Amino acid sequence: MFFVLLIKILLIHPSSTNSLSFDFPHFTPNVSQIQFQNDTFWANNNAIELTKDVDTPNRLESVGWATYAQPIQLWDATTGRLTDFDTHFSFIIGSIEAKGNGDGITFFLAPFGSKVPPRSSGGSLALFVAERADDPRKNRVVAVEFDTFQNTWDPSPDHVGINVNSIVSVANVSWNSSMKDGRTASARVTYNSTTKNLSVFLAYDEDAPVFGGNSVLYHTVDLSKVLPQRIMVGFSGSAGWTAETHRVLSWQFSSTLEIGQNPKNVSDMHSGNGSKTDHGSNIGLLLVGIVAGLGVFGCGFCIALVFWWKKRGSSRSSKANSNMDNEFERGTGPKKFSYGDLVLATNNFDEGRKLGEGGFGGVYKGFLSNVSLNVAVKRVSRGSKQGIKEYQSEVKIISKLRHRNLVQLIGWCHERNDLLLVYEFMPNRSLDKHLFQGENGLTWDVRYKIALGLASALLYLHEAWEECVLHRDIKSSNVMLDSNFNAKLGDFGLARLVDHDRGSKTTVIAGTRGYLAPECFTTGKSSKESDVYSFGIVALEIACGRKPDQAVGGVLVEWVWSLYGSRKIVEAADERLRMEFNELEIEHLMVLGLWCAHPDYKARPLATQVFNVLRFESPLPKLPHEYPPTPASPPAAPCVPDNPSSAGLTDTLTGR
């Protein structure tokens, strides 16, 4: 009876899933995850060369692809969900002949299993058969082209374009300098499944850091109407009658939609309608999977039973660790590390490797030699303010989230009375170190990019993910900065998952003084509105370079509000900027900060409004000239009670 019920459940519910992301800071020759087609080969400097070597005979009309070996789940017909994706890559295009050049490279998406088309060299960019390159009815590919040759359909010799089923771009922009002079280009391509926005960012060495402000190019396209559910992603390079180097140096990719374990056949994906399903074949595969799964389940159950029998005399602490292991391992993404691995990575938690210290313990720089990866290891003692409940919360919540502006959790370990969390390493550390401890601070362009990135993270947590995530401790010391000064929100130890329409109960406060909304002190509640308040304080810190309690007269938000009321708000700008900023942007950010930090929770914006205001897509409100009084009534919903046994109220100086 149990097995019959189990089969019914499996027939109703989707199979287990795993999300996909990968990172190649450089390319090791013959790595199995990258597949080549046609003329592509491994270059000598840990890079990929997409077209023939310039010294190769018959090097003209060269084409090549380099693609990721596994399929990407673009959308899901069962749920109707469409993925977000974010990819970063660097490349070099070099012209060889003084009188001519090749045609450039693309980043493209195509049905999984596709091949380089015949007669696709030169202007067809190795993606289109020449005779039907401009016919959308006969092509299935979406590409971002970095084009270095002006064909009849192109705007200029050097340009960036977005192509949807045609060599003729649906959107393009001319580049104001040569794209084929051998400089290293850094590109980012993102897709937002909510807005259907495909965005392209591009910069060269001297422009870095990049990718925080406006995109070079964007186009609105519903990719589920263009491509099948499962696709391949990669790069193409093409040369016509002249030679050109097309070299890919690095590649990072992440997508939010999970990868189903029962994929469609490639033949189905290549059919005219990518949403059709062979039901008989799928049911057969599902039944095979069920039988195999039951076998694995039975073996696993027996092994677990034997293990339990042998370990029945183990301590309560070991049982607790085992319970956490089981709960964590049901998730996807982060892996369990052994204590020995992390001791080796951090040189036994050497004080010389310590990156920071808080109420929770220390954070250490580590190096995982088996994967050649720098990491940050947070060591949380069981007796700390954060404690085991916050450790469990962080692993369970952040493991489910995937966004370019959230710190990635790589793994975890709880052994020898230590709680250890392993994160991607952020070489530029936290925002507060630059705002309050650096001599020169950050340039205005970088600051505005950081604010945009943090707003994007807030939007994802509150509105874009399937559940509402309340971070409950947004502050500048929890905003980490990667090598390009992109903002990544971290520390989810106080975070909570709630339904988007959930109500609340009153209990104990959690968070950090200076960033806590005033209603939190009277209601004990955390809410979307309180997260927005905290964002507002960070926005003011970014613009003013001052801590929440270190402004003229004491409180930052009240001081900036007084300048706003007297039409002198720009005077609050950080003096270290030396007036080198975009006045409209800095005024926008400070007024938005005041709006978010309004003492009345009902007057604060939603995360969507925050993001749109920073992108100049929504207007700012007219705020009162004087700082308003705090209302007495609590927020209605959605809120989450702060757990009395785990809540921690800290100050802005010591942190967590």
Coordinates of C-alpha atoms in Angstrom, one line a residue, residues 194-439:
T194 CA 9.6 39.0 -14.8
T195 CA 10.3 41.9 -17.1
K196 CA 11.5 39.7 -20.0
N197 CA 14.4 42.1 -20.3
L198 CA 17.6 40.9 -21.9
S199 CA 20.4 43.3 -21.0
V200 CA 24.0 43.6 -22.2
F201 CA 26.9 45.3 -20.4
L202 CA 30.3 45.8 -21.9
A203 CA 33.5 47.5 -20.8
Y204 CA 37.2 47.3 -21.4
D205 CA 40.2 47.2 -19.0
E206 CA 40.4 50.9 -18.3
D207 CA 36.7 51.1 -17.6
A208 CA 36.6 48.5 -14.8
P209 CA 34.9 48.0 -12.4
V210 CA 31.7 47.8 -14.4
F211 CA 28.2 46.4 -14.5
G212 CA 26.4 48.4 -11.9
G213 CA 24.7 51.2 -13.9
N214 CA 22.9 51.4 -17.2
S215 CA 23.3 48.6 -19.7
V216 CA 24.9 49.1 -23.1
L217 CA 21.9 47.6 -24.8
Y218 CA 18.7 45.8 -23.8
H219 CA 15.7 44.3 -25.5
T220 CA 12.4 42.8 -24.2
V221 CA 11.8 39.3 -25.4
D222 CA 9.9 36.3 -24.0
L223 CA 12.5 33.6 -24.5
S224 CA 9.9 30.9 -23.9
K225 CA 8.2 31.9 -27.2
V226 CA 11.5 31.7 -29.1
L227 CA 13.4 28.7 -27.7
P228 CA 12.6 25.3 -26.3
Q229 CA 12.6 24.4 -22.7
R230 CA 16.2 23.1 -22.7
I231 CA 18.9 25.0 -24.4
M232 CA 22.7 25.2 -24.9
V233 CA 24.7 28.3 -24.1
G234 CA 28.1 29.2 -25.4
F235 CA 30.2 31.3 -27.8
S236 CA 30.6 31.4 -31.6
G237 CA 33.4 33.0 -33.6
S238 CA 33.6 33.7 -37.3
A239 CA 36.0 35.0 -39.9
G240 CA 35.4 35.7 -43.5
W241 CA 38.2 36.4 -46.1
T242 CA 40.4 38.1 -43.5
A243 CA 41.8 36.7 -40.2
E244 CA 41.0 37.7 -36.7
T245 CA 41.6 36.2 -33.2
H246 CA 38.5 35.4 -31.2
R247 CA 39.6 34.4 -27.7
V248 CA 37.5 33.7 -24.6
L249 CA 39.4 34.1 -21.4
S250 CA 36.9 33.5 -18.6
W251 CA 33.2 32.5 -18.2
Q252 CA 30.8 32.6 -15.3
F253 CA 27.1 31.6 -15.6
S254 CA 24.2 31.1 -13.2
S255 CA 20.5 30.5 -13.7
T256 CA 17.6 30.5 -11.3
L257 CA 15.3 27.8 -12.8
E258 CA 16.0 24.3 -11.6
I259 CA 16.9 21.5 -13.9
G260 CA 14.3 18.7 -14.0
Q261 CA 15.6 15.1 -13.9
N262 CA 13.2 14.0 -16.7
P263 CA 14.3 16.0 -19.7
K264 CA 12.6 15.9 -23.0
N265 CA 14.3 14.2 -25.9
V266 CA 16.5 16.4 -28.1
S267 CA 14.4 15.5 -31.1
D268 CA 11.4 16.9 -29.3
M269 CA 13.2 20.1 -28.5
H270 CA 14.2 20.6 -32.1
S271 CA 10.6 20.1 -33.3
G272 CA 8.5 23.0 -34.5
N273 CA 6.8 23.5 -31.2
G274 CA 9.2 23.3 -28.2
S275 CA 6.3 22.9 -25.7
K276 CA 4.9 19.6 -27.1
T277 CA 5.4 16.5 -25.0
D278 CA 5.5 12.8 -25.9
H279 CA 3.3 11.7 -23.0
G280 CA 3.8 7.9 -23.5
S281 CA 7.6 8.3 -23.5
N282 CA 7.6 10.6 -20.4
I283 CA 5.4 8.2 -18.4
G284 CA 7.6 5.3 -19.3
L285 CA 10.7 7.2 -18.2
L286 CA 8.9 8.3 -15.1
L287 CA 8.0 4.7 -14.2
V288 CA 11.6 3.6 -14.8
G289 CA 12.7 6.4 -12.6
I290 CA 10.2 5.4 -9.9
V291 CA 11.4 1.8 -9.9
A292 CA 15.0 2.8 -9.7
G293 CA 14.3 5.4 -7.1
L294 CA 12.5 2.8 -4.9
G295 CA 15.5 0.5 -5.2
V296 CA 17.9 3.3 -4.2
F297 CA 15.4 4.2 -1.4
G298 CA 15.4 0.6 -0.1
C299 CA 19.2 0.4 -0.1
G300 CA 19.5 3.7 1.5
F301 CA 17.0 2.8 4.1
C302 CA 18.8 -0.4 5.0
I303 CA 22.2 1.4 5.1
A304 CA 20.7 4.1 7.4
L305 CA 19.2 1.4 9.6
V306 CA 22.5 -0.4 10.1
F307 CA 24.2 2.9 10.7
W308 CA 21.6 3.8 13.3
W309 CA 22.0 0.4 15.0
K310 CA 25.8 0.9 15.3
K311 CA 25.5 4.5 16.4
R312 CA 22.6 4.2 18.8
G313 CA 24.8 4.9 21.8
S314 CA 26.1 8.2 20.3
S315 CA 25.7 11.5 22.2
R316 CA 22.8 13.9 21.8
S317 CA 25.2 16.3 20.1
S318 CA 26.0 13.8 17.4
K319 CA 22.3 13.1 16.9
A320 CA 21.7 16.9 16.5
N321 CA 24.5 17.1 13.9
S322 CA 23.1 14.1 12.0
N323 CA 19.6 15.7 11.9
M324 CA 21.1 18.9 10.5
D325 CA 23.1 16.9 8.0
N326 CA 19.9 15.2 6.8
E327 CA 18.0 18.5 6.6
F328 CA 20.8 20.4 4.8
E329 CA 21.5 17.6 2.3
R330 CA 17.9 17.6 1.2
G331 CA 18.6 21.0 -0.4
T332 CA 20.6 21.7 -3.5
G333 CA 23.8 23.6 -4.2
P334 CA 26.0 23.9 -1.1
K335 CA 28.0 20.8 0.0
K336 CA 29.1 19.5 3.3
F337 CA 32.8 20.0 4.0
S338 CA 34.9 18.0 6.5
Y339 CA 36.4 19.8 9.4
G340 CA 39.8 18.8 8.2
D341 CA 39.3 20.3 4.8
L342 CA 38.5 23.7 6.4
V343 CA 41.3 23.5 8.9
L344 CA 43.7 22.9 6.0
A345 CA 42.1 25.7 3.9
T346 CA 42.5 28.3 6.6
N347 CA 45.8 27.0 8.0
N348 CA 44.1 26.0 11.2
F349 CA 42.1 29.3 11.4
D350 CA 45.3 31.3 11.4
E351 CA 44.8 34.8 12.9
G352 CA 46.7 36.2 10.0
R353 CA 44.0 35.0 7.7
K354 CA 41.2 36.6 9.7
L355 CA 39.0 38.9 7.5
G356 CA 36.7 40.2 10.3
E357 CA 35.3 39.6 13.7
G358 CA 31.8 40.0 15.1
G359 CA 29.4 38.8 17.8
F360 CA 29.1 35.5 15.8
G361 CA 32.8 34.8 15.7
G362 CA 35.5 35.2 13.1
V363 CA 35.6 35.1 9.3
Y364 CA 38.8 33.6 7.7
K365 CA 40.2 33.6 4.2
G366 CA 40.7 30.0 3.0
F367 CA 41.9 28.2 -0.1
L368 CA 40.3 25.0 -1.3
S369 CA 43.3 23.4 -3.1
N370 CA 41.2 20.6 -4.7
V371 CA 39.2 23.1 -6.7
S372 CA 41.7 26.0 -6.7
L373 CA 39.2 28.3 -5.1
N374 CA 39.5 31.1 -2.6
V375 CA 36.7 31.1 0.0
A376 CA 35.6 32.9 3.2
V377 CA 35.0 30.6 6.2
K378 CA 32.7 32.0 8.9
R379 CA 33.4 30.2 12.2
V380 CA 30.3 30.4 14.5
S381 CA 30.8 29.1 18.0
R382 CA 27.7 27.5 19.6
G383 CA 27.9 29.9 22.5
S384 CA 27.8 33.0 20.2
K385 CA 25.0 35.5 19.8
Q386 CA 24.2 33.9 16.4
G387 CA 24.1 30.4 17.7
I388 CA 22.9 27.2 16.2
K389 CA 19.4 28.4 15.1
E390 CA 20.8 31.2 13.1
Y391 CA 23.3 28.8 11.6
Q392 CA 20.5 26.5 10.5
S393 CA 18.5 29.4 9.2
E394 CA 21.4 30.7 7.1
V395 CA 22.1 27.3 5.5
K396 CA 18.4 26.5 4.8
I397 CA 17.5 29.8 3.4
I398 CA 20.4 31.0 1.4
S399 CA 20.8 27.5 -0.1
K400 CA 17.5 28.0 -1.9
L401 CA 18.3 31.5 -3.2
R402 CA 20.2 32.3 -6.4
H403 CA 20.8 35.9 -7.4
R404 CA 23.8 37.8 -8.7
N405 CA 23.6 40.3 -5.8
L406 CA 23.5 37.7 -3.0
V407 CA 26.6 36.1 -1.5
Q408 CA 26.9 32.5 -2.6
L409 CA 27.0 29.9 0.1
I410 CA 29.4 27.1 -1.1
G411 CA 29.2 24.8 1.9
W412 CA 28.9 24.1 5.6
C413 CA 30.3 22.0 8.4
H414 CA 29.3 21.3 12.0
E415 CA 31.9 19.3 13.9
R416 CA 34.0 19.6 17.1
N417 CA 31.5 22.1 18.6
D418 CA 32.1 24.5 15.7
L419 CA 29.6 25.7 13.2
L420 CA 31.3 26.6 9.9
L421 CA 29.9 28.3 6.8
V422 CA 31.9 28.5 3.5
Y423 CA 31.2 31.4 1.2
E424 CA 32.5 32.7 -2.1
F425 CA 35.4 35.0 -1.3
M426 CA 34.8 38.7 -1.7
P427 CA 38.2 40.3 -2.4
N428 CA 36.9 43.9 -1.7
R429 CA 35.4 42.9 1.6
S430 CA 32.4 44.8 3.0
L431 CA 30.9 48.2 2.1
D432 CA 31.5 49.7 5.5
K433 CA 35.3 49.1 5.3
H434 CA 35.3 51.5 2.3
L435 CA 32.8 54.0 3.5
F436 CA 34.2 54.4 7.1
Q437 CA 37.7 53.0 7.2
G438 CA 39.2 53.9 3.8
E439 CA 40.9 57.3 3.2

